């Protein structure tokens, strides 16, 4: 049987994952498991009914346990008025800031977008610089736009571009090293990842809400 290169456990059906994740939440108060369950409830996936109230509750609990992605998801939900909540920009920015402080580059990017859309170009650049330098593609694109508008200097754009490139190379190297450590020389398919216990916890972070 195939095993996950990240955790070494046997691959399972995606429909078994809610039970496994729930057990991790109940037994270990696992923030990442809470976050993955929240995704599933938000979208009604993996055999679970869609339950926005449950999803928001899990996101909040997970965020309080320092899961940065949960804060980003909460910020996005309140900014757009999705996942069963009323649009609330103040609350959205609160969660985006918590996510950004915890290292979530997408939350940092969205803070930059908000600043830019409200006429604070220079403040937007500060956010874009931070997230672009850790490999955020959208923030690097935003830096190019900011430069064309005169909000970012040439030096700032060059620094962001170089740091972005280094961050991407580092991420690729880390992924290769992990695969080699597990004795794998190929990349797991999406279906394999979704059938992996720990792989589910890690990779459902990137599922879209709605």
Short mmCIF file of C-alpha atoms in Angstrom, two decimals:
data_model
loop_
_atom_site.label_atom_id
_atom_site.label_comp_id
_atom_site.label_asym_id
_atom_site.label_seq_id
_atom_site.Cartn_x
_atom_site.Cartn_y
_atom_site.Cartn_z
CA UNK A 1 0.00 0.00 0.00
CA UNK A 2 1.16 3.51 -0.76
CA UNK A 3 2.17 5.74 2.12
CA UNK A 4 2.38 9.51 2.55
CA UNK A 5 5.95 10.84 2.11
CA UNK A 6 5.19 13.54 4.70
CA UNK A 7 3.95 11.41 7.59
CA UNK A 8 4.60 7.80 6.50
CA UNK A 9 1.03 6.69 7.20
CA UNK A 10 -1.01 4.53 4.78
CA UNK A 11 -3.14 6.48 2.32
CA UNK A 12 -6.84 6.47 3.06
CA UNK A 13 -10.07 7.49 1.36
CA UNK A 14 -10.91 11.22 1.59
CA UNK A 15 -14.23 10.21 3.13
CA UNK A 16 -12.37 8.69 6.09
CA UNK A 17 -10.60 11.97 6.78
CA UNK A 18 -13.30 13.82 8.78
CA UNK A 19 -13.31 11.03 11.37
CA UNK A 20 -9.52 11.05 11.60
CA UNK A 21 -9.32 14.83 11.80
CA UNK A 22 -12.07 14.96 14.42
CA UNK A 23 -10.12 12.45 16.51
CA UNK A 24 -7.02 14.66 16.29
CA UNK A 25 -9.04 17.67 17.40
CA UNK A 26 -10.62 15.84 20.33
CA UNK A 27 -7.49 14.00 21.45
CA UNK A 28 -4.78 16.58 20.74
CA UNK A 29 -6.57 19.92 20.24
CA UNK A 30 -4.79 19.99 16.88
CA UNK A 31 -5.06 23.43 15.24
CA UNK A 32 -4.26 22.21 11.73
CA UNK A 33 -6.88 19.47 11.99
CA UNK A 34 -9.43 22.08 13.10
CA UNK A 35 -8.48 24.21 10.11
CA UNK A 36 -8.95 21.30 7.70
CA UNK A 37 -12.31 20.41 9.22
CA UNK A 38 -13.36 24.04 8.89
CA UNK A 39 -12.55 23.89 5.14
CA UNK A 40 -14.62 20.74 4.81
CA UNK A 41 -17.62 22.21 6.65
CA UNK A 42 -17.35 25.50 4.74
CA UNK A 43 -17.63 23.66 1.42
CA UNK A 44 -19.60 20.55 2.36
CA UNK A 45 -16.79 18.24 1.31
CA UNK A 46 -15.61 14.71 2.17
CA UNK A 47 -19.07 13.55 3.17
CA UNK A 48 -19.69 16.38 5.65
CA UNK A 49 -22.76 18.63 5.34
CA UNK A 50 -22.11 22.29 4.60
CA UNK A 51 -22.22 24.09 7.93
CA UNK A 52 -20.96 27.68 7.89
CA UNK A 53 -21.50 28.25 11.61
CA UNK A 54 -19.40 25.20 12.44
CA UNK A 55 -16.74 26.27 9.95
CA UNK A 56 -16.39 29.75 11.46
CA UNK A 57 -16.24 28.32 14.99
CA UNK A 58 -13.44 25.95 13.97
CA UNK A 59 -11.53 28.70 12.18
CA UNK A 60 -11.68 30.87 15.31
CA UNK A 61 -10.54 28.03 17.59
CA UNK A 62 -7.77 27.10 15.20
CA UNK A 63 -6.61 30.69 14.89
CA UNK A 64 -6.48 31.06 18.65
CA UNK A 65 -4.12 28.08 18.62
CA UNK A 66 -1.85 30.00 16.22
CA UNK A 67 -2.95 28.54 12.90
CA UNK A 68 -2.19 31.50 10.62
CA UNK A 69 -4.19 30.09 7.70
CA UNK A 70 -7.37 30.11 9.80
CA UNK A 71 -6.93 33.81 10.49
CA UNK A 72 -6.45 34.42 6.78
CA UNK A 73 -9.63 32.48 5.99
CA UNK A 74 -11.58 34.44 8.59
CA UNK A 75 -10.26 37.72 7.20
CA UNK A 76 -11.23 36.70 3.68
CA UNK A 77 -14.71 35.58 4.79
CA UNK A 78 -15.47 38.86 6.55
CA UNK A 79 -13.91 40.99 3.81
CA UNK A 80 -16.10 39.37 1.13
CA UNK A 81 -19.15 38.49 3.22
CA UNK A 82 -18.75 34.75 2.62
CA UNK A 83 -19.01 31.52 4.65
CA UNK A 84 -22.28 32.69 6.17
CA UNK A 85 -20.99 35.93 7.74
CA UNK A 86 -21.98 39.52 7.05
CA UNK A 87 -19.34 41.66 5.33
CA UNK A 88 -17.38 43.50 8.02
CA UNK A 89 -14.19 45.25 6.89
CA UNK A 90 -13.07 46.16 10.40
CA UNK A 91 -13.34 42.56 11.56
CA UNK A 92 -11.70 41.36 8.34
CA UNK A 93 -8.69 43.60 8.88
CA UNK A 94 -8.44 42.41 12.48
CA UNK A 95 -8.12 38.81 11.35
CA UNK A 96 -5.84 39.67 8.43
CA UNK A 97 -3.48 41.43 10.84
CA UNK A 98 -3.45 38.45 13.19
CA UNK A 99 -2.67 36.18 10.26
CA UNK A 100 0.06 38.47 8.93
CA UNK A 101 1.75 38.68 12.34
CA UNK A 102 1.66 34.87 12.49
CA UNK A 103 3.45 34.70 9.12
CA UNK A 104 0.59 34.16 6.65
CA UNK A 105 1.80 35.87 3.44
CA UNK A 106 -1.66 35.89 1.80
CA UNK A 107 -3.07 37.82 4.77
CA UNK A 108 -0.17 40.27 4.43
CA UNK A 109 -0.88 40.61 0.71
CA UNK A 110 -4.57 41.30 1.29
CA UNK A 111 -3.69 43.98 3.84
CA UNK A 112 -1.57 45.57 1.14
CA UNK A 113 -4.43 45.37 -1.34
CA UNK A 114 -6.75 47.07 1.13
CA UNK A 115 -4.25 49.87 1.74
CA UNK A 116 -3.75 50.32 -1.98
CA UNK A 117 -7.49 50.37 -2.70
CA UNK A 118 -8.02 53.02 -0.04
CA UNK A 119 -5.31 55.32 -1.38
CA UNK A 120 -2.44 54.38 0.94
CA UNK A 121 0.07 53.30 -1.68
CA UNK A 122 3.18 53.65 0.47
CA UNK A 123 1.68 51.55 3.27
CA UNK A 124 0.58 48.99 0.70
CA UNK A 125 4.15 48.67 -0.55
CA UNK A 126 5.39 47.84 2.96
CA UNK A 127 2.99 44.90 3.09
CA UNK A 128 3.78 43.76 -0.45
CA UNK A 129 7.52 43.91 0.25
CA UNK A 130 7.20 41.55 3.21
CA UNK A 131 5.02 38.99 1.44
CA UNK A 132 6.89 39.14 -1.87
CA UNK A 133 10.16 38.48 -0.06
CA UNK A 134 8.82 35.17 1.28
CA UNK A 135 7.68 34.02 -2.16
CA UNK A 136 4.18 35.45 -2.65
CA UNK A 137 3.64 35.75 -6.41
CA UNK A 138 0.67 38.14 -6.22
CA UNK A 139 2.64 40.53 -4.03
CA UNK A 140 5.51 40.61 -6.49
CA UNK A 141 3.05 41.49 -9.26
CA UNK A 142 1.62 44.18 -6.99
CA UNK A 143 5.13 45.57 -6.47
CA UNK A 144 5.52 45.99 -10.23
CA UNK A 145 2.21 47.85 -10.35
CA UNK A 146 3.18 49.98 -7.35
CA UNK A 147 6.44 50.87 -9.08
CA UNK A 148 4.60 51.90 -12.24
CA UNK A 149 2.37 54.15 -10.11
CA UNK A 150 5.33 55.71 -8.31
CA UNK A 151 4.58 54.18 -4.91
CA UNK A 152 7.53 51.75 -4.93
CA UNK A 153 11.10 52.76 -5.75
CA UNK A 154 13.29 50.89 -8.22
CA UNK A 155 15.46 49.64 -5.36
CA UNK A 156 12.42 48.33 -3.50
CA UNK A 157 11.24 46.48 -6.59
CA UNK A 158 14.68 44.96 -7.21
CA UNK A 159 14.97 43.86 -3.59
CA UNK A 160 11.51 42.29 -3.68
CA UNK A 161 12.26 40.50 -6.98
CA UNK A 162 15.58 39.08 -5.77
CA UNK A 163 14.24 37.98 -2.40
CA UNK A 164 11.18 36.44 -4.06
CA UNK A 165 13.43 34.40 -6.34
CA UNK A 166 15.54 33.17 -3.43
CA UNK A 167 12.41 32.22 -1.46
CA UNK A 168 11.00 30.22 -4.39
CA UNK A 169 14.30 28.38 -4.90
CA UNK A 170 14.43 27.55 -1.20
CA UNK A 171 10.89 26.16 -1.26
CA UNK A 172 11.72 23.93 -4.24
CA UNK A 173 14.86 22.69 -2.51
CA UNK A 174 12.96 21.92 0.70
CA UNK A 175 10.38 19.89 -1.24
CA UNK A 176 13.10 17.91 -3.02
CA UNK A 177 14.90 17.21 0.25
CA UNK A 178 11.70 15.94 1.87
CA UNK A 179 10.98 13.65 -1.09
CA UNK A 180 14.51 12.26 -0.98
CA UNK A 181 14.29 11.76 2.78
CA UNK A 182 11.23 9.62 2.21
CA UNK A 183 12.95 7.73 -0.57
CA UNK A 184 10.67 9.15 -3.23
CA UNK A 185 11.84 10.49 -6.60
CA UNK A 186 8.47 11.64 -7.86
CA UNK A 187 5.86 14.16 -6.73
CA UNK A 188 2.66 12.85 -5.16
CA UNK A 189 -0.51 13.30 -7.17
CA UNK A 190 -3.32 15.46 -5.81
CA UNK A 191 -5.42 12.34 -5.25
CA UNK A 192 -2.62 10.77 -3.22
CA UNK A 193 -2.26 13.87 -1.08
CA UNK A 194 -5.99 13.96 -0.43
CA UNK A 195 -5.81 10.35 0.69
CA UNK A 196 -3.05 11.05 3.18
CA UNK A 197 -3.78 11.74 6.83
CA UNK A 198 -1.15 14.44 7.46
CA UNK A 199 -1.13 15.39 3.80
CA UNK A 200 -4.78 16.36 4.12
CA UNK A 201 -4.06 18.58 7.10
CA UNK A 202 -1.24 20.36 5.28
CA UNK A 203 -2.62 20.66 1.78
CA UNK A 204 -6.29 21.48 2.40
CA UNK A 205 -4.90 24.80 3.59
CA UNK A 206 -4.87 25.74 -0.09
CA UNK A 207 -8.45 24.75 -0.95
CA UNK A 208 -10.66 27.63 -1.98
CA UNK A 209 -13.67 28.60 0.09
CA UNK A 210 -17.00 28.74 -1.71
#
